[in-house]
Amino acid sequence: MKDIVKGYLCAFISAFTYGLIPLFMIPIKKEESFSVDATLFYRFLIASGAIVFFLFYQKERLRISFREMLIMSLLGLLYALSAEFLFLAYDYLSPGIASTIFFSYPIIVALVLILFYKEKLTLPTLLSLLLVVAGMGVLSIKKGEALNYIGLGISLLGALVYALYILIVNKVRIESSGVKISFYSMLFSSLYFLVKSLLLRESITISSWALAGDLTLFAIITTSLSLVTLVYAVRYIGSTPTAIMGAFEPIVAVLISVGLFGEQLTPSLVIGGMVIITGVLIDILFRKHPK
């Protein structure tokens, strides 16, 4: 299988599984005795535990240099903050709208690459970015309602942090494999939320087997699988196409919100989704890739 095909397949899997976040997070947030910080602590702890078994199976050593530890601790912090901002935005916006705004990070990635890395922006890529922006704008329209500006700001802040994560993975020289990067990113993310929970004196006790099962599925599907495939997608096809493929994430999140959590299916949701998919397909079909 060619690297380009592998890259787009990994990018799609990453986008789809990450878009499933509302499916797990909304029910967990209803547990009044269990905080968001505790949820995210277990999410990243379980996910890193799943990854370490894979690393042992591959007989890959966990040792990293001091420089790599600093880089991966930064990646872990960025990933933790992006998750925290997204779930905080759920308190102000519906899951579909918050996820849609958060997943505007492809535009931030592309703009940073153009402004600071002098990456050439081709016409198909420009058209794709414009369509993604237009699609997200349409998705965010709700008749008779205005977006909550606090939620909007929090979602955009999460998008910025997540874009920085993608750029560091792609642009900073790291000798470790993509899977090892994923492991340490999640490990440091879990430490962030553990420390925060302890400082705020929040309980991290899991009260039921059902909650334990939800946390485990949440971690494995939306974190382990999503993050590993993201790393490989960036390695195979680069930051910009990987970020544009991420446009599938809000589509999945919106469908989950409509189908399971009662968010109204409006023409804006349908049209916005179609526009985003069109933008993604244009990038896949017409973007020029280096040999």
XYZ file of C-alpha atoms in Angstrom:
291
model
C 0.000 0.000 0.000
C 1.407 3.388 -1.006
C 2.263 5.859 1.740
C -0.296 8.378 0.430
C -3.091 5.810 0.687
C -1.909 4.772 4.150
C -1.782 8.409 5.200
C -5.305 9.244 4.112
C -6.653 6.036 5.635
C -4.962 6.830 8.961
C -6.217 10.407 8.796
C -9.806 9.237 8.221
C -9.671 6.726 11.093
C -8.221 9.381 13.372
C -10.914 11.884 12.400
C -13.782 9.407 12.732
C -12.760 8.050 16.142
C -12.016 11.507 17.509
C -15.420 12.655 16.297
C -17.008 10.031 18.553
C -16.042 12.012 21.661
C -19.606 13.269 22.391
C -20.850 9.656 22.334
C -18.815 8.932 25.465
C -18.280 12.325 27.064
C -21.876 13.523 27.354
C -23.091 10.507 29.422
C -19.981 10.620 31.614
C -20.482 14.340 32.296
C -23.906 13.504 33.721
C -22.182 11.693 36.591
C -22.441 14.471 39.181
C -19.915 12.863 41.512
C -17.288 12.530 38.783
C -15.473 15.610 37.488
C -14.292 16.323 33.965
C -10.701 16.408 35.246
C -11.042 12.901 36.681
C -12.622 11.707 33.438
C -9.739 13.046 31.366
C -7.181 11.663 33.810
C -8.520 8.136 33.312
C -8.996 8.707 29.579
C -5.322 9.431 29.026
C -4.051 6.976 31.654
C -5.950 4.035 30.162
C -5.019 5.096 26.639
C -1.316 5.281 27.483
C -1.563 1.880 29.160
C -3.020 0.398 25.980
C -0.224 1.902 23.911
C 2.549 0.638 26.176
C 1.400 -2.962 25.648
C 1.723 -2.414 21.916
C 5.215 -0.991 22.389
C 6.237 -4.060 24.413
C 4.804 -6.293 21.704
C 6.892 -4.447 19.126
C 9.914 -4.776 21.454
C 10.402 -1.026 21.374
C 12.271 0.541 24.251
C 10.652 3.294 26.274
C 13.895 5.164 26.890
C 13.989 8.729 25.573
C 16.522 11.524 25.787
C 16.090 14.534 28.058
C 15.385 16.700 24.996
C 12.680 14.311 23.813
C 11.160 14.228 27.284
C 10.809 18.010 27.222
C 9.214 17.926 23.772
C 6.800 15.147 24.700
C 5.838 16.812 27.959
C 4.927 19.877 25.893
C 2.926 17.695 23.497
C 1.142 16.133 26.463
C 0.291 19.551 27.871
C -1.043 20.774 24.521
C -3.152 17.660 24.030
C -4.510 17.918 27.564
C -5.413 21.582 27.158
C -7.125 20.985 23.810
C -9.319 18.326 25.413
C -10.045 20.519 28.422
C -11.115 23.477 26.271
C -13.352 21.302 24.097
C -15.201 19.771 27.028
C -15.492 23.129 28.769
C -17.117 24.475 25.607
C -19.801 21.776 25.956
C -21.095 23.760 28.938
C -21.882 26.720 26.688
C -22.664 25.171 23.293
C -24.298 22.005 22.005
C -21.845 19.150 21.355
C -22.289 19.434 17.587
C -21.653 23.177 17.458
C -18.751 23.099 19.935
C -17.089 20.270 18.034
C -17.605 22.062 14.723
C -15.899 25.225 15.950
C -13.112 23.267 17.623
C -12.374 21.399 14.415
C -11.526 24.639 12.643
C -7.917 23.830 13.561
C -7.033 22.806 9.949
C -7.263 26.468 9.005
C -4.896 27.425 11.811
C -2.434 24.719 10.776
C -2.466 25.841 7.157
C -2.068 29.505 8.054
C 0.893 28.830 10.342
C 2.606 26.731 7.662
C 2.112 29.466 5.091
C 3.128 32.379 7.320
C 6.046 30.859 9.212
C 7.250 27.883 7.175
C 6.791 29.390 3.703
C 4.811 26.352 2.546
C 3.287 26.918 -0.877
C -0.481 27.051 -0.897
C -1.789 25.498 -4.123
C -5.126 26.410 -5.668
C -6.811 23.057 -4.787
C -5.640 23.335 -1.178
C -6.826 26.940 -0.997
C -10.204 25.917 -2.367
C -10.386 23.058 0.126
C -9.621 25.365 3.033
C -12.223 27.874 1.881
C -14.844 25.153 1.564
C -13.987 23.792 5.007
C -14.353 27.283 6.485
C -17.645 27.807 4.633
C -18.944 24.415 5.713
C -18.106 25.040 9.343
C -19.738 28.432 9.124
C -22.924 26.911 7.750
C -22.896 24.175 10.392
C -22.675 26.807 13.106
C -25.841 28.593 11.974
C -28.907 27.906 14.100
C -32.121 29.698 13.204
C -33.224 32.203 15.818
C -30.189 31.671 18.027
C -26.823 33.360 18.373
C -23.669 31.537 19.281
C -22.543 31.897 22.872
C -19.410 34.018 22.590
C -17.768 32.476 25.639
C -18.241 29.017 24.173
C -17.022 30.280 20.803
C -13.825 31.662 22.336
C -13.144 28.507 24.337
C -13.670 26.283 21.302
C -11.344 28.411 19.160
C -8.710 28.368 21.905
C -8.903 24.583 21.926
C -8.505 24.581 18.139
C -5.380 26.739 18.402
C -3.786 24.452 20.974
C -4.588 21.341 18.940
C -3.120 22.942 15.808
C 0.107 23.609 17.700
C 0.224 19.945 18.703
C -0.005 18.826 15.070
C 2.654 21.297 13.957
C 5.141 20.238 16.629
C 4.716 16.561 15.759
C 5.414 17.327 12.112
C 8.085 20.027 12.321
C 10.238 19.198 15.369
C 12.909 16.526 14.953
C 12.065 13.595 17.224
C 13.945 10.303 16.973
C 11.200 8.293 18.662
C 8.555 6.417 16.688
C 5.069 7.762 16.214
C 3.617 5.227 18.640
C 6.126 6.153 21.329
C 5.303 9.829 20.836
C 1.624 8.972 21.318
C 2.371 7.033 24.488
C 4.329 9.829 26.152
C 1.884 12.509 24.986
C -0.986 10.683 26.681
C 1.074 9.851 29.759
C 1.963 13.494 30.354
C -1.646 14.485 29.649
C -2.848 12.111 32.364
C -0.309 13.561 34.818
C -1.621 17.051 34.109
C -5.187 16.087 35.003
C -4.107 14.043 38.021
C -2.233 16.992 39.479
C -5.123 19.316 38.719
C -7.631 16.951 40.357
C -5.488 16.646 43.473
C -4.968 20.399 43.735
C -8.717 21.012 43.400
C -9.452 18.117 45.779
C -11.678 16.373 43.271
C -12.525 12.715 43.755
C -11.006 10.275 41.251
C -12.828 7.240 42.656
C -14.721 5.232 40.003
C -18.137 4.533 41.498
C -19.422 1.724 39.223
C -18.395 -0.911 36.706
C -20.526 0.828 34.101
C -18.531 4.022 34.541
C -15.300 2.038 34.347
C -16.427 0.493 31.073
C -17.394 3.866 29.620
C -14.031 5.332 30.587
C -12.150 2.405 29.046
C -14.003 2.588 25.724
C -13.658 6.374 25.733
C -9.888 6.062 26.169
C -9.229 3.269 23.688
C -11.423 4.493 20.831
C -11.201 8.283 20.944
C -7.638 8.536 22.236
C -5.347 5.550 21.642
C -6.613 4.714 18.185
C -7.188 8.320 17.150
C -3.822 9.649 18.304
C -1.712 6.831 16.877
C -3.368 7.073 13.471
C -2.984 10.861 13.597
C 0.769 10.563 14.139
C 1.163 8.142 11.237
C -1.025 10.299 8.985
C 1.165 13.321 9.658
C 4.273 11.262 8.923
C 2.894 9.917 5.639
C 1.139 12.952 4.117
C 2.062 15.968 6.267
C 0.166 18.383 8.487
C -2.046 20.190 5.984
C -3.822 17.212 4.326
C -4.084 15.476 7.693
C -5.695 18.571 9.160
C -8.080 18.924 6.214
C -9.101 15.269 6.570
C -9.961 16.197 10.134
C -13.032 17.895 8.678
C -14.757 14.527 9.049
C -14.557 14.965 12.822
C -17.352 17.564 13.166
C -19.552 15.599 10.784
C -19.328 12.545 13.037
C -19.809 14.686 16.143
C -22.906 16.366 14.676
C -24.439 13.032 13.656
C -23.875 11.705 17.183
C -25.426 14.832 18.681
C -28.464 14.644 16.387
C -29.008 10.894 16.607
C -28.436 10.327 20.309
C -28.671 13.647 22.137
C -31.604 15.346 20.475
C -29.846 18.149 18.622
C -32.135 19.392 15.834
C -31.228 18.308 12.299
C -31.512 21.527 10.305
C -30.774 22.317 6.651
C -27.651 24.141 7.818
C -26.293 20.941 9.337
C -26.904 18.955 6.155
C -25.549 21.612 3.779
C -22.553 22.331 5.976
C -21.623 18.665 6.101
C -21.831 18.305 2.331
C -19.653 21.388 1.801
C -16.986 20.058 4.164
C -16.906 16.631 2.505
C -16.544 18.335 -0.885
C -13.577 20.303 0.375
C -11.903 17.158 1.699
C -12.426 15.267 -1.557
C -10.954 18.135 -3.593
C -7.781 18.013 -1.505
C -7.495 14.238 -1.848
C -8.027 14.234 -5.617
C -6.064 17.307 -6.702
C -3.351 17.976 -4.143
C 0.149 17.396 -5.527
C 2.228 15.107 -3.334
C 6.019 14.797 -3.403
C 7.382 11.464 -4.574
